[in-house]
Coordinates of C-alpha atoms in Angstrom, one line a residue:
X1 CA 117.9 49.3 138.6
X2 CA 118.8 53.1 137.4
X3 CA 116.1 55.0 136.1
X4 CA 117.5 56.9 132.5
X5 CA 116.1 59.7 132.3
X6 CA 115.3 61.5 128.4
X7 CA 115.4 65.2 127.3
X8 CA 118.0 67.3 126.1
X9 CA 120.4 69.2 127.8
X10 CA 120.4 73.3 127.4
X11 CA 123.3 72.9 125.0
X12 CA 121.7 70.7 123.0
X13 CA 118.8 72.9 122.6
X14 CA 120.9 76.2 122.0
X15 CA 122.7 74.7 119.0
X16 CA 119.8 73.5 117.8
X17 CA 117.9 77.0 117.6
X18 CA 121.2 78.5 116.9
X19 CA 121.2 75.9 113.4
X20 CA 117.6 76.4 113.0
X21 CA 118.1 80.4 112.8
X22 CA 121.2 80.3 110.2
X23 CA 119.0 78.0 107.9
X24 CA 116.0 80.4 107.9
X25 CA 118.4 83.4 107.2
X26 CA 119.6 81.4 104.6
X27 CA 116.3 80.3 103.0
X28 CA 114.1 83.6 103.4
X29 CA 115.6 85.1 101.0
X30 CA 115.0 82.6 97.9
X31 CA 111.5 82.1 99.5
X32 CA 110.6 85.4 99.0
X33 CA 112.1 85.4 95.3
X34 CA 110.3 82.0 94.7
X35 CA 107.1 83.1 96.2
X36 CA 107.2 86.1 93.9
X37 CA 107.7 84.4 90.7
X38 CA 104.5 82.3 91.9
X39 CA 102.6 85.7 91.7
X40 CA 104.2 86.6 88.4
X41 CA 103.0 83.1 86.7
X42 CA 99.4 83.3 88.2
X43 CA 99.2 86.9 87.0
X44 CA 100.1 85.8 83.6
X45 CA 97.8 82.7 83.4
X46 CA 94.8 85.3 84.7
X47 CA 95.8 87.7 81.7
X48 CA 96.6 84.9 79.3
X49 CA 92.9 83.4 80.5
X50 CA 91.0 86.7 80.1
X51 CA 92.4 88.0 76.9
X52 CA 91.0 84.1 75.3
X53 CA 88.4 83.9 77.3
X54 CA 87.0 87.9 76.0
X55 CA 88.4 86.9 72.3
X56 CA 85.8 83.6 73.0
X57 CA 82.9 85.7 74.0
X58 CA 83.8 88.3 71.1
X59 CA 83.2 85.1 68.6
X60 CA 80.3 84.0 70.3
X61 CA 78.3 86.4 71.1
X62 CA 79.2 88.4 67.8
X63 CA 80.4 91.4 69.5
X64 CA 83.3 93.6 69.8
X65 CA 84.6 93.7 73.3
X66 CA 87.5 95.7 74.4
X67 CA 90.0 95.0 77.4
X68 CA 91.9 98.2 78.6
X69 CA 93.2 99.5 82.2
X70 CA 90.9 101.6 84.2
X71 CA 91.4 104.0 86.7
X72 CA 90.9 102.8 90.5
X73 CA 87.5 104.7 91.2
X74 CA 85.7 102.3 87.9
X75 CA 83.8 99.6 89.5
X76 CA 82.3 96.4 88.2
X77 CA 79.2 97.4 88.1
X78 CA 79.3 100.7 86.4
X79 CA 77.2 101.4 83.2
X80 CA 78.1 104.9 82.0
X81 CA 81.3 105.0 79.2
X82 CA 84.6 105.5 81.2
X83 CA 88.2 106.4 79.6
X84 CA 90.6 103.3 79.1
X85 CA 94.0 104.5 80.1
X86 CA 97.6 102.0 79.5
X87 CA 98.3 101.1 83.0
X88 CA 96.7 97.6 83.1
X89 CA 97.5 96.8 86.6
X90 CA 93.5 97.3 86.9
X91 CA 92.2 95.1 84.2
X92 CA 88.5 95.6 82.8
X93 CA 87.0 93.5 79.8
X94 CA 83.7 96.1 78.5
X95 CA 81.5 96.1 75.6
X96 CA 79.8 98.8 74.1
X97 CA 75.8 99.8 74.1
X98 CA 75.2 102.4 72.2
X99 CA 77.8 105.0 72.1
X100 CA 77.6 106.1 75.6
X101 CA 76.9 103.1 78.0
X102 CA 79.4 100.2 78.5
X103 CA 78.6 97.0 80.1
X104 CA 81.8 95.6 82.6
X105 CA 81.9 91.9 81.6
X106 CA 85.1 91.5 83.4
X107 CA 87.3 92.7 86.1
X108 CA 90.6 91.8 87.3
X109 CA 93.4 92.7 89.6
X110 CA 96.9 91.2 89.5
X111 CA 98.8 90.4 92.6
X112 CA 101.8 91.1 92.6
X113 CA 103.0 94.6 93.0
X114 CA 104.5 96.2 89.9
X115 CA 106.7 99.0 88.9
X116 CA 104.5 98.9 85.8
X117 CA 102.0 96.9 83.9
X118 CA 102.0 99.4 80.6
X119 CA 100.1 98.5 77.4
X120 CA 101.5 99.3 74.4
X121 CA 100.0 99.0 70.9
X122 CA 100.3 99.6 67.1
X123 CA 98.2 103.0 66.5
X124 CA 98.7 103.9 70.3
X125 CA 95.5 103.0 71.5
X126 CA 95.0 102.4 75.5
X127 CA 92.9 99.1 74.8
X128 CA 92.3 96.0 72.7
X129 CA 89.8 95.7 70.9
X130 CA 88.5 92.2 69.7
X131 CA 86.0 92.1 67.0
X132 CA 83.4 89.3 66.3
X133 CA 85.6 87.0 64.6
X134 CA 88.3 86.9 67.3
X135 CA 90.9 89.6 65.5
X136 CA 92.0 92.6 67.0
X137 CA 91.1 96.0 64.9
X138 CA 93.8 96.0 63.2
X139 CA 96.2 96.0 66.6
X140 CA 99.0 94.0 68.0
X141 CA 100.0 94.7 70.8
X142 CA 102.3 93.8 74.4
X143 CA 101.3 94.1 77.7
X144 CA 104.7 94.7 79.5
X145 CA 105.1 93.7 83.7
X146 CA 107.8 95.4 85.1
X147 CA 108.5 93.5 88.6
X148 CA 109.7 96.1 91.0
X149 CA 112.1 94.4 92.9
X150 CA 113.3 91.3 90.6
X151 CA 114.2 92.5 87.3
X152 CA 114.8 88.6 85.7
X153 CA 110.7 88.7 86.4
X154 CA 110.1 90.9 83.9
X155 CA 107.4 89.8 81.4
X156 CA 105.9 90.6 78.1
X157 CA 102.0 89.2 77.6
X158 CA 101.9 89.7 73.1
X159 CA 99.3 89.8 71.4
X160 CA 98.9 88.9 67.9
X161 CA 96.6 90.7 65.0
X162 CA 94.9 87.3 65.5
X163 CA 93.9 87.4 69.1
X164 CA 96.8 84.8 69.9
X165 CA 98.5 85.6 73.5
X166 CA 102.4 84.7 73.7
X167 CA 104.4 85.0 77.3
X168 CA 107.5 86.6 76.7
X169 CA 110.4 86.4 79.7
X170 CA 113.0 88.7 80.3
X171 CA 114.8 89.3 77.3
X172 CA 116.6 92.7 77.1
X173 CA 113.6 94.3 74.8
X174 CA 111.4 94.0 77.8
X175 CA 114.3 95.2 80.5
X176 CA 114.5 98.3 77.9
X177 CA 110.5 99.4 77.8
X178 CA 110.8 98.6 82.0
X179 CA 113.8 101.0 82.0
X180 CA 111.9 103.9 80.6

């Protein structure tokens, strides 16, 4: 009787590593595309989420809350009245006591690296403000996401005098404002 004996040869092994290697070349690429346009959708779902979820809390508690971009250094848990600036890639839902404390309700941090995350508004303000019947005062607004290496990832987060959030993709309104 002749024993057979199994494995693979060192050919057989070399080609296989050799097809294994051209397939991940192949495939990193669009991985790395795919994996960013994961980030893009769960950053907008967490901006979609806070801007109803701060436009709920404005209704129910009967208060005007305010969402804006803060600075790095602002923390939760700071009380004293900090400046709201456009840059949104630092996201902080406040509301007001008094005139010169403001409670954080909210914080949030997107994911995915931008070239910009720039709020823009009728009457120029750096924030949203949502009074206690769920409107803005008086503002409509887009939040604009400028991906910084994939420009068909582009996004616009609108929202209406109403408080209503629309998702916007790229559309060549959005690659202008990421342009400038």
């Amino acid at each position: 009787m002749s024993k057979r004996v199994k494995g693979l040869t060192l050919i057989e092994l070399v080609i296989t590593l050799g097809l294994a290697a051209i397939l991940s070349v192949i495939a990193v690429p669009h991985m790395q595309k795919f994996i960013a346009k994961q980030k893009v959708s769960a950053d907008l779902l967490k901006l979609k989420s806070t801007i109803e979820t701060a436009r709920n809390h404005a209704i129910s508690q009967k208060q005007t809350i305010q969402i804006c971009g803060t600075l790095p250094d602002v923390k939760p848990s700071q009380k004293e009245a900090f400046d709201c600036i456009s840059d949104w890639s630092q996201l902080t839902v406040i509301k007001a006591i008094g005139t010169t404390e403001q409670e954080v309700l909210h914080y949030q941090l997107l994911d995915e690296n931008y070239q910009l995350v720039k709020w823009s508004a009728f009457q120029r303000k750096p924030y949203l403000e949502l009074t206690p019947y769920g409107f803005t005062n008086h503002q409509n607004g887009t939040l604009y996401l400028c991906h910084k290496r994939y420009t068909n990832l582009h996004r616009a987060v609108i929202i209406s005098k109403t408080g209503r959030v629309t998702i916007s993709k790229d559309n060549a309104n959005i690659r202008t404002k990421c342009e400038t």
